[in-house]
Amino acid sequence: RIHSMRQLGGTAEAGGTYIGAGYARVIGAAQRHGVELADVTPILEFFREQDLALDGELIRQAEWPTHPANDFPERDKQHLPWTYHRVLTMRDNPLDSPSEWLDAKHAALDVSAHDWFRSLGLSERAIALAYGINASFGRDAHDVSALLLLFRGAFSKEQRARSSSESLGFTARHGVQRIPEAMAAALATGVELEHAVSAIALEKDRAVVVCANGRRVSAGHVIAAVPPPVLRRIAIEPELPAPQASAIATLPSQPLTQVYLAPRSRFWEKDGYAASLFTDTRAGMLAAARNRDDPTEVTSLTAWITGENAAALDRLPSPPDAGRAVIAAIETLRPAAKGQLEFIGMHSWGADAYAGGAWAYFRPGEVTRFAPVLGRAHGRLHFCGEHLATASRGMEGAMESAEEAAAAILENA
Ligand SMILES: Cc1cc2nc3c(=O)[nH]c(=O)nc-3n(C[C@H](O)[C@H](O)[C@H](O)COP(=O)(O)OP(=O)(O)OC[C@H]3O[C@@H](n4cnc5c(N)ncnc54)[C@H](O)[C@@H]3O)c2cc1C
């Protein structure tokens, strides 16, 4: 789920972008393979410039603490709806380290994020504001395990602790995709692209991978590095044990669609609101991209649409229809944008047959049920991918789980 694109004379990312200061594996791979990293610290401050759109009303960040719709507890009214759940999962986090999320002593937290927020004293309205709009995992706070959010909170805390005062993190200068491409180029036999795996047969002394184009490859071991929505369509012989097969078949993946828009003018200077908006409409979260060298220049706008709103956009007849729907929602909110936005593209991770969603998430109860069996080796077949990371998230988590799968094979060699 790394996909770098050329867009309006700059490099834009549809997937993994931010490399935390403590991403030792990703940073190490970039350095070993000569991929230049760029410090994102100067750009990050611009990402904080974002206003809110609630129930058809535009609300400036400065207006939020005293706004009548703000139902956050008194001491937390300064937090914005898009940061508040992150604040809570970092501040009120009982995990001493990210990997503790799988520790039996925290199993009681495998309840809905909604129940956990209630235990902190949040009202229903506050929960809907903090985790009901543009949720990253699941539909809303009822649909995600508190343990997953606490794992992410603990990981963010750890990353922050590892960052220096000068640098908060990186991205790859010419696109994050350069990293896996450089890694692939360094392999003696390269990577064979355009071979969709459709079946894996495990025999006594070898494993055979069958591709949809008829190619068969055999090897001593196989590592399935595909996301769960893809894995559940690959025929595995002999079958996986029932609890593992059920975990793979059930683990949900987050629908996420990005719609890319080019601004014809700097219309945000006309109405005085930030170029970026966090909305409760089908336009989702509209983020101003700064993809050329000058971080003050807004090069394009990306609407990040998640959950049911993303699935609804994906069902429209064509990408331009999705673009029109998103532009119409923005124009209704801010008339200054009327006629000022041009649809330039779209990427749906949910509709991508080789992804099936942006990332895996665990519903309440699923961390304790699925995590112990999800990635268990099955004879000569091993598994890796971000959904199996135990101590890191995102790209670093994907590499962490890959290292573990490789180490397990080497140990038994
Ligand atoms: C919009 C978005 C933003 C993100 N932002 C960040 C970020 O800022 N920082 C961060 O750390 N992480 C981020 N992530 C997450 C990060 O990109 C992923 O965690 C990571 O790339 C997952 O790696 P993976 O190897 O598990 O899976 P993938 O990257 O999905 O790799 C799986 C590979 O398997 C291939 N494949 C699928 N099906 C088959 C098949 N049948 N046969 C053969 N091959 C197949 C796919 O084409 C793909 O190449 C983001 C993700 C998204 C979607």
XYZ file of C-alpha atoms and ligand atoms in Angstrom:
466
model
C 0.000 0.000 0.000
C 2.746 2.335 -1.077
C 1.909 4.125 -4.292
C 3.812 7.215 -5.454
C 2.363 9.266 -8.309
C 3.432 12.201 -10.454
C 0.819 14.886 -9.983
C 0.858 18.496 -11.235
C 4.648 18.573 -11.452
C 5.271 17.086 -8.006
C 5.367 13.715 -6.289
C 2.154 12.720 -4.518
C 1.489 9.656 -2.403
C -1.712 7.600 -2.426
C -0.491 5.361 0.396
C 2.280 5.224 2.998
C 4.009 8.606 3.282
C 5.218 9.468 6.758
C 8.287 7.676 8.091
C 8.483 8.193 11.850
C 11.777 9.286 13.362
C 11.949 5.883 15.096
C 11.191 3.748 12.014
C 14.576 2.004 12.267
C 13.755 -0.657 9.654
C 12.331 1.665 6.986
C 15.055 4.278 7.501
C 17.696 1.528 7.481
C 16.342 0.091 4.211
C 16.311 3.548 2.587
C 19.899 4.167 3.668
C 21.166 0.741 2.593
C 19.581 1.096 -0.835
C 20.523 4.724 -1.457
C 17.028 6.240 -1.291
C 17.177 9.864 -0.192
C 14.926 10.795 2.729
C 13.488 14.273 3.228
C 12.751 15.768 6.637
C 9.017 16.528 6.916
C 9.315 18.748 10.005
C 8.949 22.044 8.047
C 5.783 20.752 6.327
C 4.107 19.279 9.403
C 3.222 22.668 10.882
C 1.126 23.413 7.764
C -0.874 20.241 8.341
C -2.135 21.741 11.593
C -3.838 24.491 9.566
C -7.245 22.884 9.213
C -10.744 24.142 10.001
C -13.882 22.224 10.871
C -17.204 21.800 9.058
C -20.047 20.510 11.256
C -23.731 20.344 10.326
C -23.162 22.717 7.406
C -21.291 25.312 9.475
C -17.633 26.255 8.995
C -15.850 26.636 12.318
C -12.352 28.077 12.687
C -9.965 26.258 15.024
C -9.867 29.347 17.252
C -13.672 29.293 17.574
C -13.898 25.633 18.593
C -13.042 25.808 22.349
C -16.089 28.015 23.022
C -18.342 26.740 20.238
C -21.783 25.500 21.431
C -21.312 22.187 19.558
C -18.153 21.426 21.561
C -19.191 18.764 24.060
C -15.704 17.758 25.136
C -15.001 17.786 28.896
C -14.156 21.248 30.259
C -10.403 20.615 30.542
C -10.243 19.291 26.966
C -12.306 21.808 25.020
C -9.195 23.103 23.266
C -8.737 19.787 21.434
C -10.082 19.423 17.923
C -12.332 16.556 16.814
C -9.581 15.101 14.598
C -6.966 15.026 17.368
C -8.932 14.390 20.551
C -9.073 10.582 20.386
C -5.336 10.567 19.704
C -4.760 12.821 22.719
C -6.762 10.429 24.916
C -5.085 7.269 23.633
C -1.698 8.806 24.353
C -2.485 10.565 27.644
C -4.704 7.925 29.285
C -2.883 4.919 27.866
C -2.209 2.071 30.330
C 0.281 0.307 27.991
C 3.922 0.786 29.008
C 5.076 -0.109 25.499
C 3.263 -0.695 22.182
C 3.801 -4.483 22.254
C 1.881 -4.714 25.548
C -1.391 -4.495 23.613
C -1.200 -8.282 23.204
C -0.388 -8.907 26.870
C -3.086 -10.915 28.702
C -3.125 -8.320 31.488
C -4.715 -5.818 29.060
C -7.243 -8.250 27.543
C -10.089 -6.498 29.383
C -9.480 -3.495 27.108
C -10.521 -5.514 24.056
C -13.879 -3.742 24.278
C -15.280 -1.081 21.988
C -13.498 2.250 21.880
C -16.952 3.644 22.714
C -16.984 1.811 26.071
C -13.461 2.946 26.824
C -14.281 6.595 26.005
C -17.359 6.306 28.257
C -15.137 4.982 31.057
C -13.131 8.213 30.743
C -16.333 10.190 31.289
C -17.034 11.320 27.701
C -20.649 11.992 26.727
C -22.247 10.269 23.723
C -22.035 13.547 21.811
C -18.333 13.938 22.673
C -17.635 10.388 21.455
C -19.491 11.041 18.201
C -17.381 14.187 17.689
C -14.096 12.542 18.672
C -14.522 9.273 16.796
C -17.650 9.441 14.641
C -16.337 11.593 11.797
C -13.848 10.286 9.211
C -12.799 7.408 11.491
C -9.526 5.684 10.581
C -10.573 2.298 11.950
C -14.128 1.080 11.534
C -17.410 2.901 11.126
C -17.423 4.563 14.528
C -16.311 3.976 18.126
C -18.594 0.920 18.462
C -16.811 -0.802 15.577
C -13.192 -0.796 16.803
C -11.401 -2.357 19.754
C -10.006 0.113 22.301
C -6.875 -2.070 22.405
C -6.064 -1.277 18.773
C -6.354 2.477 19.388
C -4.207 2.107 22.516
C -1.588 0.152 20.531
C -1.464 2.988 18.023
C -1.365 5.584 20.818
C 1.528 3.786 22.527
C 3.372 3.501 19.207
C 2.934 7.237 18.503
C 4.214 8.037 21.982
C 7.267 5.870 21.408
C 7.921 7.497 18.015
C 7.656 10.932 19.585
C 10.123 9.947 22.303
C 12.564 8.788 19.629
C 12.336 11.969 17.581
C 14.912 14.669 18.130
C 14.119 18.319 18.680
C 15.187 18.957 15.071
C 13.289 16.242 13.257
C 9.847 14.686 13.674
C 10.117 12.304 10.760
C 10.760 11.792 7.078
C 9.426 10.842 3.714
C 11.318 9.685 0.609
C 12.314 12.642 -1.562
C 11.225 11.179 -4.904
C 8.373 9.040 -3.591
C 8.171 6.355 -0.912
C 7.762 3.737 -3.655
C 11.479 4.231 -4.389
C 12.221 2.232 -1.198
C 10.561 -1.105 -2.147
C 11.694 -0.587 -5.751
C 15.316 -0.210 -4.649
C 14.990 -3.226 -2.344
C 13.577 -5.299 -5.218
C 16.316 -4.159 -7.602
C 18.948 -5.413 -5.153
C 17.590 -8.980 -5.207
C 19.640 -11.396 -7.300
C 16.541 -12.674 -9.107
C 14.403 -9.537 -8.844
C 10.648 -9.536 -8.293
C 8.243 -10.905 -10.885
C 5.441 -8.387 -11.208
C 2.043 -9.045 -12.837
C 1.769 -12.514 -11.291
C -1.352 -12.675 -9.116
C -1.132 -15.689 -6.820
C -4.338 -17.727 -6.775
C -3.358 -20.900 -4.888
C -0.682 -22.293 -2.580
C -0.182 -26.043 -2.236
C 1.944 -27.375 0.592
C 3.595 -30.660 -0.194
C 5.827 -32.856 1.953
C 9.118 -31.409 0.778
C 8.147 -28.170 -0.970
C 5.527 -25.489 -1.408
C 3.992 -24.670 -4.788
C 2.588 -21.261 -5.628
C 0.125 -21.103 -8.516
C -0.527 -17.829 -10.333
C -3.676 -16.765 -12.170
C -1.655 -16.617 -15.410
C -0.792 -20.295 -15.058
C 2.782 -19.894 -13.818
C 3.797 -22.278 -11.023
C 6.733 -21.657 -8.720
C 8.000 -24.061 -6.099
C 10.213 -23.352 -3.123
C 11.194 -24.691 0.271
C 9.057 -22.070 2.018
C 6.511 -19.438 1.065
C 5.790 -16.145 2.807
C 2.324 -14.803 2.033
C 2.791 -11.033 2.308
C -0.673 -10.099 1.054
C -3.413 -8.305 3.003
C -6.193 -10.432 4.589
C -8.915 -9.513 2.017
C -6.603 -10.943 -0.681
C -5.404 -13.890 1.385
C -8.945 -15.124 1.946
C -9.336 -15.575 -1.824
C -6.153 -17.649 -2.228
C -6.815 -21.392 -2.086
C -4.522 -23.018 0.468
C -4.028 -26.785 0.438
C -4.148 -28.378 3.004
C -6.628 -25.944 4.542
C -5.667 -23.674 7.422
C -6.924 -24.661 10.901
C -10.502 -23.396 11.381
C -9.768 -20.601 13.938
C -7.030 -19.141 11.696
C -9.123 -19.418 8.521
C -12.002 -17.743 10.337
C -9.759 -14.902 11.599
C -8.450 -14.263 8.064
C -11.977 -14.415 6.635
C -13.391 -12.039 9.241
C -10.733 -9.417 10.004
C -12.070 -6.169 8.512
C -10.129 -3.723 6.378
C -10.816 0.003 6.355
C -12.528 1.405 3.253
C -10.612 4.528 2.208
C -10.896 6.491 -1.007
C -8.825 9.506 -1.963
C -10.139 12.064 -4.444
C -7.528 14.431 -5.905
C -8.513 17.983 -6.815
C -6.591 20.824 -8.462
C -7.479 24.345 -7.290
C -8.019 26.907 -10.080
C -7.458 29.726 -7.574
C -6.506 30.220 -3.928
C -10.206 30.408 -3.011
C -9.455 29.817 0.675
C -7.873 33.274 0.817
C -11.229 34.680 -0.312
C -13.337 33.179 2.481
C -10.567 33.223 5.076
C -10.901 29.606 6.179
C -7.992 27.167 6.012
C -7.466 25.354 2.707
C -7.789 22.081 4.665
C -11.163 21.183 6.153
C -12.274 18.341 8.409
C -15.892 17.839 7.374
C -18.795 15.633 8.406
C -19.871 15.418 4.742
C -19.127 12.983 1.925
C -16.057 15.129 1.130
C -14.469 13.646 4.275
C -11.223 15.279 5.305
C -9.939 17.707 2.706
C -6.168 18.031 3.031
C -4.105 20.649 1.224
C -1.101 18.933 -0.370
C 2.246 20.682 -0.612
C 4.068 18.518 -3.107
C 6.634 20.926 -4.481
C 9.704 22.387 -2.782
C 8.015 25.435 -1.213
C 5.854 24.172 1.698
C 3.783 27.377 1.716
C 2.459 26.515 -1.748
C -0.730 24.422 -1.870
C -0.266 22.236 -4.960
C -3.503 20.241 -4.818
C -6.207 19.084 -2.427
C -6.860 15.489 -1.439
C -10.207 14.443 0.006
C -9.708 11.466 2.351
C -13.004 9.627 2.587
C -13.353 6.629 4.898
C -15.893 4.039 5.974
C -19.398 3.997 4.519
C -18.838 7.335 2.711
C -15.905 5.739 0.851
C -17.908 2.626 -0.006
C -20.747 4.853 -1.313
C -18.333 6.820 -3.552
C -16.872 3.558 -4.868
C -20.369 2.473 -5.933
C -20.869 5.515 -8.195
C -20.645 4.699 -11.918
C -17.269 6.363 -12.576
C -14.430 8.258 -10.859
C -15.571 11.621 -12.369
C -18.977 11.022 -10.710
C -17.193 10.563 -7.377
C -15.192 13.732 -8.093
C -18.385 15.684 -8.821
C -20.021 14.426 -5.600
C -17.039 15.526 -3.512
C -16.719 18.911 -5.255
C -20.467 19.542 -4.782
C -20.156 18.847 -1.038
C -17.239 21.296 -0.751
C -18.994 23.987 -2.805
C -22.072 23.734 -0.578
C -19.899 24.278 2.485
C -17.776 27.096 1.100
C -19.272 29.084 -1.782
C -15.827 30.624 -2.488
C -14.839 27.206 -3.901
C -17.599 27.294 -6.539
C -16.111 26.466 -9.946
C -12.610 26.534 -8.456
C -11.935 22.810 -8.124
C -11.015 20.411 -10.882
C -11.160 16.629 -10.455
C -7.768 15.123 -11.356
C -8.014 11.561 -10.084
C -9.034 9.095 -7.450
C -7.643 6.067 -5.667
C -9.888 3.652 -3.823
C -8.011 1.285 -1.518
C -11.259 -0.532 -0.736
C -11.942 -1.253 -4.417
C -8.301 -2.205 -5.130
C -8.431 -5.975 -5.696
C -4.870 -6.365 -4.386
C -5.474 -4.406 -1.177
C -9.152 -4.732 -0.217
C -8.899 -1.709 2.086
C -6.364 0.717 3.499
C -5.381 -1.288 6.587
C -6.713 -4.002 8.842
C -8.527 -3.173 12.054
C -9.853 -5.242 14.931
C -13.429 -4.995 16.144
C -14.180 -5.301 19.887
C -13.156 -8.771 21.085
C -11.165 -9.556 17.943
C -7.703 -8.675 19.273
C -7.835 -11.438 21.875
C -9.596 -13.869 19.507
C -7.677 -13.301 16.286
C -4.185 -12.010 17.123
C -2.897 -15.327 18.587
C -3.830 -17.340 15.457
C -3.892 -14.868 12.554
C -0.240 -15.194 11.517
C 0.596 -18.695 12.713
C 2.911 -20.541 10.295
C 1.172 -23.378 8.454
C 3.863 -25.916 7.628
C 5.987 -24.361 4.879
C 3.670 -21.364 4.614
C 4.451 -18.235 6.634
C 2.621 -14.929 6.831
C 3.561 -11.279 7.167
C 2.054 -7.839 6.613
C 1.017 -4.791 8.604
C -1.954 -6.679 10.098
C 0.505 -8.995 11.878
C 2.747 -6.348 13.425
C 3.002 -6.684 17.182
C 5.113 -3.666 18.176
C 5.037 -1.168 15.282
C 2.445 0.328 12.971
C 2.232 1.179 9.268
C 5.239 0.576 7.040
C 7.478 -0.106 10.034
C 4.971 -2.723 11.242
C 4.915 -4.384 7.815
C 8.714 -4.658 7.871
C 8.731 -5.851 11.484
C 6.403 -8.755 10.663
C 8.389 -9.577 7.505
C 11.606 -9.825 9.519
C 9.892 -12.194 11.935
C 8.651 -14.453 9.137
C 12.119 -14.557 7.560
C 13.767 -15.250 10.923
C 11.341 -18.126 11.608
C 12.308 -19.763 8.303
C 16.032 -19.280 8.912
C 15.734 -20.759 12.411
C 14.243 -23.950 11.008
C 16.524 -24.161 7.982
C -3.768 5.987 2.318
C -2.718 5.338 3.162
C -1.848 6.123 3.883
C -0.872 5.531 4.676
N 0.015 6.328 5.341
C 1.014 5.764 6.048
C 2.024 6.571 6.617
O 2.016 7.797 6.458
N 3.014 5.948 7.326
C 3.057 4.587 7.478
O 3.973 4.071 8.120
N 2.124 3.798 6.914
C 1.115 4.353 6.196
N 0.192 3.566 5.590
C 0.239 2.125 5.827
C 1.332 1.430 5.013
O 1.296 1.879 3.689
C 1.067 -0.059 5.100
O 1.003 -0.456 6.451
C 2.139 -0.906 4.442
O 2.476 -0.449 3.155
C 1.606 -2.322 4.363
O 2.590 -3.151 3.842
P 2.275 -4.679 3.579
O 3.515 -5.267 3.055
O 1.627 -5.273 4.776
O 1.130 -4.697 2.477
P 1.078 -4.086 1.010
O 1.908 -2.860 0.923
O -0.361 -3.992 0.668
O 1.796 -5.200 0.117
C 1.123 -6.331 -0.353
C 1.609 -6.617 -1.757
O 1.001 -7.815 -2.207
C 0.603 -7.641 -3.554
N -0.484 -8.586 -3.816
C -1.779 -8.502 -3.443
N -2.460 -9.556 -3.876
C -1.589 -10.356 -4.520
C -1.703 -11.617 -5.178
N -2.852 -12.284 -5.255
N -0.589 -12.146 -5.735
C 0.609 -11.495 -5.663
N 0.771 -10.307 -5.048
C -0.326 -9.749 -4.489
C 0.159 -6.202 -3.621
O 0.146 -5.749 -4.960
C 1.229 -5.534 -2.766
O 2.357 -5.203 -3.534
C -0.782 4.127 4.762
C -1.650 3.325 4.020
C -2.615 3.923 3.227
C -3.537 3.047 2.436
